[in-house]
Tab-separated table of C-alpha atoms in Angstrom:
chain	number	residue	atom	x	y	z
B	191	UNK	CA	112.518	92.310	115.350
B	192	UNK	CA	109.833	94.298	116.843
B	193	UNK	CA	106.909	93.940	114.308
B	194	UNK	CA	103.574	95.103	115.221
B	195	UNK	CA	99.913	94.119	113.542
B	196	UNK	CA	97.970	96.909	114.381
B	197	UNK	CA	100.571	99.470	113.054
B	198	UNK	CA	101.071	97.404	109.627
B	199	UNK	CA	97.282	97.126	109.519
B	200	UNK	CA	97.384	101.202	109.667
B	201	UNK	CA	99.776	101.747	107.073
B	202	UNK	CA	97.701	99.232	104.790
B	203	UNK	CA	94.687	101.094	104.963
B	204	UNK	CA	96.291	104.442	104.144
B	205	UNK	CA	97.744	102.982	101.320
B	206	UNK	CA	94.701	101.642	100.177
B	207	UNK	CA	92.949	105.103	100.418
B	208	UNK	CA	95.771	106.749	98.792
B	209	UNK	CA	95.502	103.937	95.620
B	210	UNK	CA	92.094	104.194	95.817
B	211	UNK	CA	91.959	107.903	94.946
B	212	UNK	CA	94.640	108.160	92.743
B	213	UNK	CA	93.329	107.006	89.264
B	214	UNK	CA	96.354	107.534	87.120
B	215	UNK	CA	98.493	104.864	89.417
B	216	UNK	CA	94.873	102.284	90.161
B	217	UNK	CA	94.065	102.084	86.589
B	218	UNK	CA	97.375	100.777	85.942
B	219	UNK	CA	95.839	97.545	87.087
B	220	UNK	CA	93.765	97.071	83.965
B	221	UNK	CA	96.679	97.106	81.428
B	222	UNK	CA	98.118	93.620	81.819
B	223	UNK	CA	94.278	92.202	81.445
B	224	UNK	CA	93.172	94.837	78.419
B	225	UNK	CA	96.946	93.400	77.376
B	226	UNK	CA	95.622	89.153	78.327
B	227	UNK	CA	92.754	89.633	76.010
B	228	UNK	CA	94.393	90.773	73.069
B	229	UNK	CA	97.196	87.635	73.529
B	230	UNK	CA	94.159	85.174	73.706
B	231	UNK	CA	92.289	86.470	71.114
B	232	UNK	CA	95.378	86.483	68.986
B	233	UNK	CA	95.615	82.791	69.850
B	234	UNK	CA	99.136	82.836	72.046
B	235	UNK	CA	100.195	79.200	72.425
B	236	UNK	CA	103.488	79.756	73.438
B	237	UNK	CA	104.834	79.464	76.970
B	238	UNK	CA	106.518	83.296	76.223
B	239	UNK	CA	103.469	84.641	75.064
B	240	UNK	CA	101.688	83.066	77.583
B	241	UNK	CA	103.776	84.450	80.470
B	242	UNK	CA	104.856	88.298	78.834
B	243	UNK	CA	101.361	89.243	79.926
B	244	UNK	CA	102.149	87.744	83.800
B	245	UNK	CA	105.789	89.048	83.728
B	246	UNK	CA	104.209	92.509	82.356
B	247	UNK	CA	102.270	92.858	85.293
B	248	UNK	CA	104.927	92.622	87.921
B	249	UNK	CA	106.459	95.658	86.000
B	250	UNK	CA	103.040	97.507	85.317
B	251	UNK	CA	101.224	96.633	88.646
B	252	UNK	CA	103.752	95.280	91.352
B	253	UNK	CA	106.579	97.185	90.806
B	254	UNK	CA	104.892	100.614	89.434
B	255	UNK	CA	102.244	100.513	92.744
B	256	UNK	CA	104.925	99.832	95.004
B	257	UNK	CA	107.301	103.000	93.888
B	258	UNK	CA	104.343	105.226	93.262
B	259	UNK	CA	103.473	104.494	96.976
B	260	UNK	CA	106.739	104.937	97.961
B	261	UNK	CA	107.595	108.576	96.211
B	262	UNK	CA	103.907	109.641	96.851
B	263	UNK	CA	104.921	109.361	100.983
B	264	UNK	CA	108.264	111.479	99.941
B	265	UNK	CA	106.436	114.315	97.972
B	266	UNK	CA	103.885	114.838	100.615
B	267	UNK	CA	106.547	114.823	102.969
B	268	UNK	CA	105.002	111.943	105.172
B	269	UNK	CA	107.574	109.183	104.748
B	270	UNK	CA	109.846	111.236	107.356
B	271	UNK	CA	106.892	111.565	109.622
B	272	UNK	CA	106.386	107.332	108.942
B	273	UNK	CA	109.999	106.583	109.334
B	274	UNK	CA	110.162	108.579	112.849
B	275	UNK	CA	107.197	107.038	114.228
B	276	UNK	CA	107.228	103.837	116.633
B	277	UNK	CA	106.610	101.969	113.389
B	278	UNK	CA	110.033	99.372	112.911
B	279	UNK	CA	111.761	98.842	109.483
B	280	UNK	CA	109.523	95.564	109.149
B	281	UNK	CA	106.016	97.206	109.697
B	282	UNK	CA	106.584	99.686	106.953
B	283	UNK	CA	107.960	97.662	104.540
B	284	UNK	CA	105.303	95.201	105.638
B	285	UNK	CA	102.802	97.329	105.746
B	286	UNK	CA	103.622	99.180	102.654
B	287	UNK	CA	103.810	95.387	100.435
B	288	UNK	CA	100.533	93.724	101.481
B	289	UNK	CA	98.579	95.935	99.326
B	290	UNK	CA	100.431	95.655	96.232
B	291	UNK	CA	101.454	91.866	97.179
B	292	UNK	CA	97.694	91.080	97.194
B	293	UNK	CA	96.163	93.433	93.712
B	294	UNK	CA	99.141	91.645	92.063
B	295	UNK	CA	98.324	88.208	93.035
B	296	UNK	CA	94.910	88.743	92.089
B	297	UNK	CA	95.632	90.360	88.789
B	298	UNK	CA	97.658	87.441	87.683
B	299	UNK	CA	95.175	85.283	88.555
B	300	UNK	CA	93.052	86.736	86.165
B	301	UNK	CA	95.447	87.787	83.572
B	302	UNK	CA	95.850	83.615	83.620
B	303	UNK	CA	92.084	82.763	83.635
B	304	UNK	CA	92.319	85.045	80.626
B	305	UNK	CA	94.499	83.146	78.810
B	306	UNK	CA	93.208	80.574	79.254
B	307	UNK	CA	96.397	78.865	80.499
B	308	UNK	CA	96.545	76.015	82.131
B	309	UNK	CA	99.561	75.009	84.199
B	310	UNK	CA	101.334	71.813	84.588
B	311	UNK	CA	101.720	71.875	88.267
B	312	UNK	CA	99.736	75.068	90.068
B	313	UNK	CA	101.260	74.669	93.129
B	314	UNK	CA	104.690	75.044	91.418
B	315	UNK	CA	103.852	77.820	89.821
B	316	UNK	CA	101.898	79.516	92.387
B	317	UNK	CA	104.993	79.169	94.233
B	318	UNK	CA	106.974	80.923	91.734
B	319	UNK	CA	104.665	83.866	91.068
B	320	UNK	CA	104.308	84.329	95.095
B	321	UNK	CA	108.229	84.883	95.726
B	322	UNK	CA	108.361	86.879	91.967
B	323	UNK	CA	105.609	89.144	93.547
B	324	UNK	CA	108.229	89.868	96.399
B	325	UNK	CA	111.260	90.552	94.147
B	326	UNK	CA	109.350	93.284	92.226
B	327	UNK	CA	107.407	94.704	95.736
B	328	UNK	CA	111.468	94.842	96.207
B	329	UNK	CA	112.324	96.952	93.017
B	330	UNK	CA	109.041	99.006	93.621
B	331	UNK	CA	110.837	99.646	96.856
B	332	UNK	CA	114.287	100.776	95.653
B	333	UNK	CA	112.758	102.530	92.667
B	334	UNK	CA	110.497	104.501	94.902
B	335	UNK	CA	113.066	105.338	97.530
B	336	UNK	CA	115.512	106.712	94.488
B	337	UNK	CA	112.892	108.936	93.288
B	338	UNK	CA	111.122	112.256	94.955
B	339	UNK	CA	107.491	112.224	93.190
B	340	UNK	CA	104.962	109.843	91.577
B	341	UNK	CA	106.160	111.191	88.071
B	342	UNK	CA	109.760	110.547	88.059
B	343	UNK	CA	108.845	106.699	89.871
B	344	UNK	CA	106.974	106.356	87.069
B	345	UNK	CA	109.749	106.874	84.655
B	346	UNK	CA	111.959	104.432	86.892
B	347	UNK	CA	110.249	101.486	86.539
B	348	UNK	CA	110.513	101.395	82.576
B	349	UNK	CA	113.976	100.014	83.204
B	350	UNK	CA	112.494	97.431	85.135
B	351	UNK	CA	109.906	96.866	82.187
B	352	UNK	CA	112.660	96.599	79.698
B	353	UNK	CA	115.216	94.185	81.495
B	354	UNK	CA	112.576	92.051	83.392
B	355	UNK	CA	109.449	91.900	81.594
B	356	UNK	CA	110.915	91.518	78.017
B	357	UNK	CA	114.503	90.571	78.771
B	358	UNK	CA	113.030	86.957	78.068
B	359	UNK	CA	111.939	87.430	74.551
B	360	UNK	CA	115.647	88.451	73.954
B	361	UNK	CA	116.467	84.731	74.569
B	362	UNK	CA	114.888	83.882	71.138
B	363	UNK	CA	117.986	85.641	69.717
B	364	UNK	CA	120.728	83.646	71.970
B	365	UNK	CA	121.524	81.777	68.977
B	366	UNK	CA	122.606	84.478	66.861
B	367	UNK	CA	124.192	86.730	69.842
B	368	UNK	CA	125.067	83.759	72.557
B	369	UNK	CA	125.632	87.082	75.120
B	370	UNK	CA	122.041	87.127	75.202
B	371	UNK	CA	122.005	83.663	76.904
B	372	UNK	CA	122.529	85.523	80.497
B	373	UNK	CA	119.147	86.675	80.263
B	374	UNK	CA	118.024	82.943	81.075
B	375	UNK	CA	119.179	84.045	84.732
B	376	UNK	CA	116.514	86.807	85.056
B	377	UNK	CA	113.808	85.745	87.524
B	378	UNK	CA	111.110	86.468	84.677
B	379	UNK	CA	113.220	83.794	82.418
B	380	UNK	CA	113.151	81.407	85.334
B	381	UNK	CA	109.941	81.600	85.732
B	382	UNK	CA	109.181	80.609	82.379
B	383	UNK	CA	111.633	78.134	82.307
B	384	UNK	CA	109.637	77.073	85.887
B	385	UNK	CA	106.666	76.259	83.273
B	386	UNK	CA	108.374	74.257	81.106
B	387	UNK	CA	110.184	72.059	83.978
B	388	UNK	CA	107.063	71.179	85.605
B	389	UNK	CA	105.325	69.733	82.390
B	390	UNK	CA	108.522	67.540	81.672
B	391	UNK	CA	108.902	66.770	85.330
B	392	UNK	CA	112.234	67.741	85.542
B	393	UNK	CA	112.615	68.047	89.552
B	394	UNK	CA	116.277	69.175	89.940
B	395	UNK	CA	115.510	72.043	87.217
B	396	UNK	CA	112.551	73.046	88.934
B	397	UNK	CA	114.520	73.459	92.442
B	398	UNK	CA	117.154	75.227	90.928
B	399	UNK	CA	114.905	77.771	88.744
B	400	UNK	CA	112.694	78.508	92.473
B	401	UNK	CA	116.121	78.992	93.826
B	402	UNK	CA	117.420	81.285	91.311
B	403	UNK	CA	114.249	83.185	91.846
B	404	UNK	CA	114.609	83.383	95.470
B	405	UNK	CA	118.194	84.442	95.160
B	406	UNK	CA	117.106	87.644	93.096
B	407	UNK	CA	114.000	88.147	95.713
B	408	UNK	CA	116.857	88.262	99.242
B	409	UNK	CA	119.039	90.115	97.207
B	410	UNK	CA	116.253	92.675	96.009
B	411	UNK	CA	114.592	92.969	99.570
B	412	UNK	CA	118.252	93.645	101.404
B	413	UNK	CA	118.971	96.644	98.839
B	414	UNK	CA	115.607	97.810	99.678
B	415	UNK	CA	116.141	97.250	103.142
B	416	UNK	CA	119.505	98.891	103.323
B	417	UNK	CA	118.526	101.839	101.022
B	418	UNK	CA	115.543	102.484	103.567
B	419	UNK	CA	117.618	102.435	106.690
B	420	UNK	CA	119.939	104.920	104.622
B	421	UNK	CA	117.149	107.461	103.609
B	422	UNK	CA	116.228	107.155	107.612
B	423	UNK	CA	119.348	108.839	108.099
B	424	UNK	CA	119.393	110.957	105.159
B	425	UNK	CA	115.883	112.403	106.147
């Protein structure tokens, strides 16, 4: 695979420029900490209330950057240009995620400091969040590539907001509608669930919850991946 610095370093800082200007899609990053302080002042305690801000923000920042950069290339008509050029697959995609891979890392950090929440194991967690970020740079990706401007990407990612970010409150509910149990399988669940394993020190959970994470992340970047190579064609 033919990946090259200088042209992923290129891409990254016309991204940047594009983010930088366009205050509708930047601002976005100030809703899961305007979000943080309201949970802390309301006293969240809970490990879901504690992570709906963090699991927001993939949705809200990660994934809603990532299309918005995506469908902004397409309704300029420069993504053709991008695709064509000596640029592979990887430096793109690359190119395109180290932006968003590095405001959401940094968001969460604060969203966290917010809180107030301390973790049981950071480096556990860390770990979790990092390969999260990737999964939902990987929706921004497909959500981007299925729509033609910023507005309708927009629109997309509520889905993801729905499913991912609050799919794990439905879980309260299992109880009372045991279909509801499959959403312990979403990578936002198993994250939380991450949380809870590393405070009881529960090792073979914690392996299995990063590996259901992971699973969703491969499976997330080879749609994008294979949806890319398709609108290469397409274009």
């Amino acid at each position: 695979m033919n990946i090259s610095m200088k042209r992923m370093r290129a891409i990254f800082i016309k991204d940047y420029k594009e983010f930088s200007r366009n205050y509708a899609v930047s601002s976005m990053i100030l809703m899961p900490l305007v979000l943080a302080f309201f949970y802390q002042n309301a006293g969240a305690a809970s490990l879901d209330l504690y992570f709906l801000p963090i699991n927001m923000t993939f949705a809200l920042v990660t994934t809603f950057i990532q299309a918005c950069l995506i469908a902004e290339e397409k309704e300029s008509n420069t993504l053709r240009s991008l695709m064509m050029s000596p640029a592979s697959i990887a430096d793109i995609l690359i190119g395109k995620s180290t932006l968003v891979f590095a405001i959401t890392l940094a968001i969460v950090a604060l969203t966290i400091m917010i809180l107030g929440f301390s973790p049981a194991n950071l480096l556990i967690l860390t770990v979790g969040l990092m390969i999260s970020t990737v999964f939902y740079i990987g929706l921004g990706i497909v959500c981007g590539l299925f729509t033609k401007t910023v507005m309708e990407a927009s629109v997309a990612v509520l889905p993801v907001m729905a499913v991912f970010s609050l799919g794990p409150l439905a879980m309260g509910l299992a109880e009372t509608y045991p279909v509801l149990e499959v959403m312990k399988w979403l990578p936002s669940a198993q994250l939380i669930m991450l949380e809870g394993y590393s405070a009881a020190g529960q090792t073979s959970d914690i392996v299995i919850s990063l590996a259901v994470i992971t699973g969703w992340t491969v499976v997330a970047l080879v749609v994008a991946s294979v949806l890319f190579k398709k609108r290469m064609k397409d274009e």
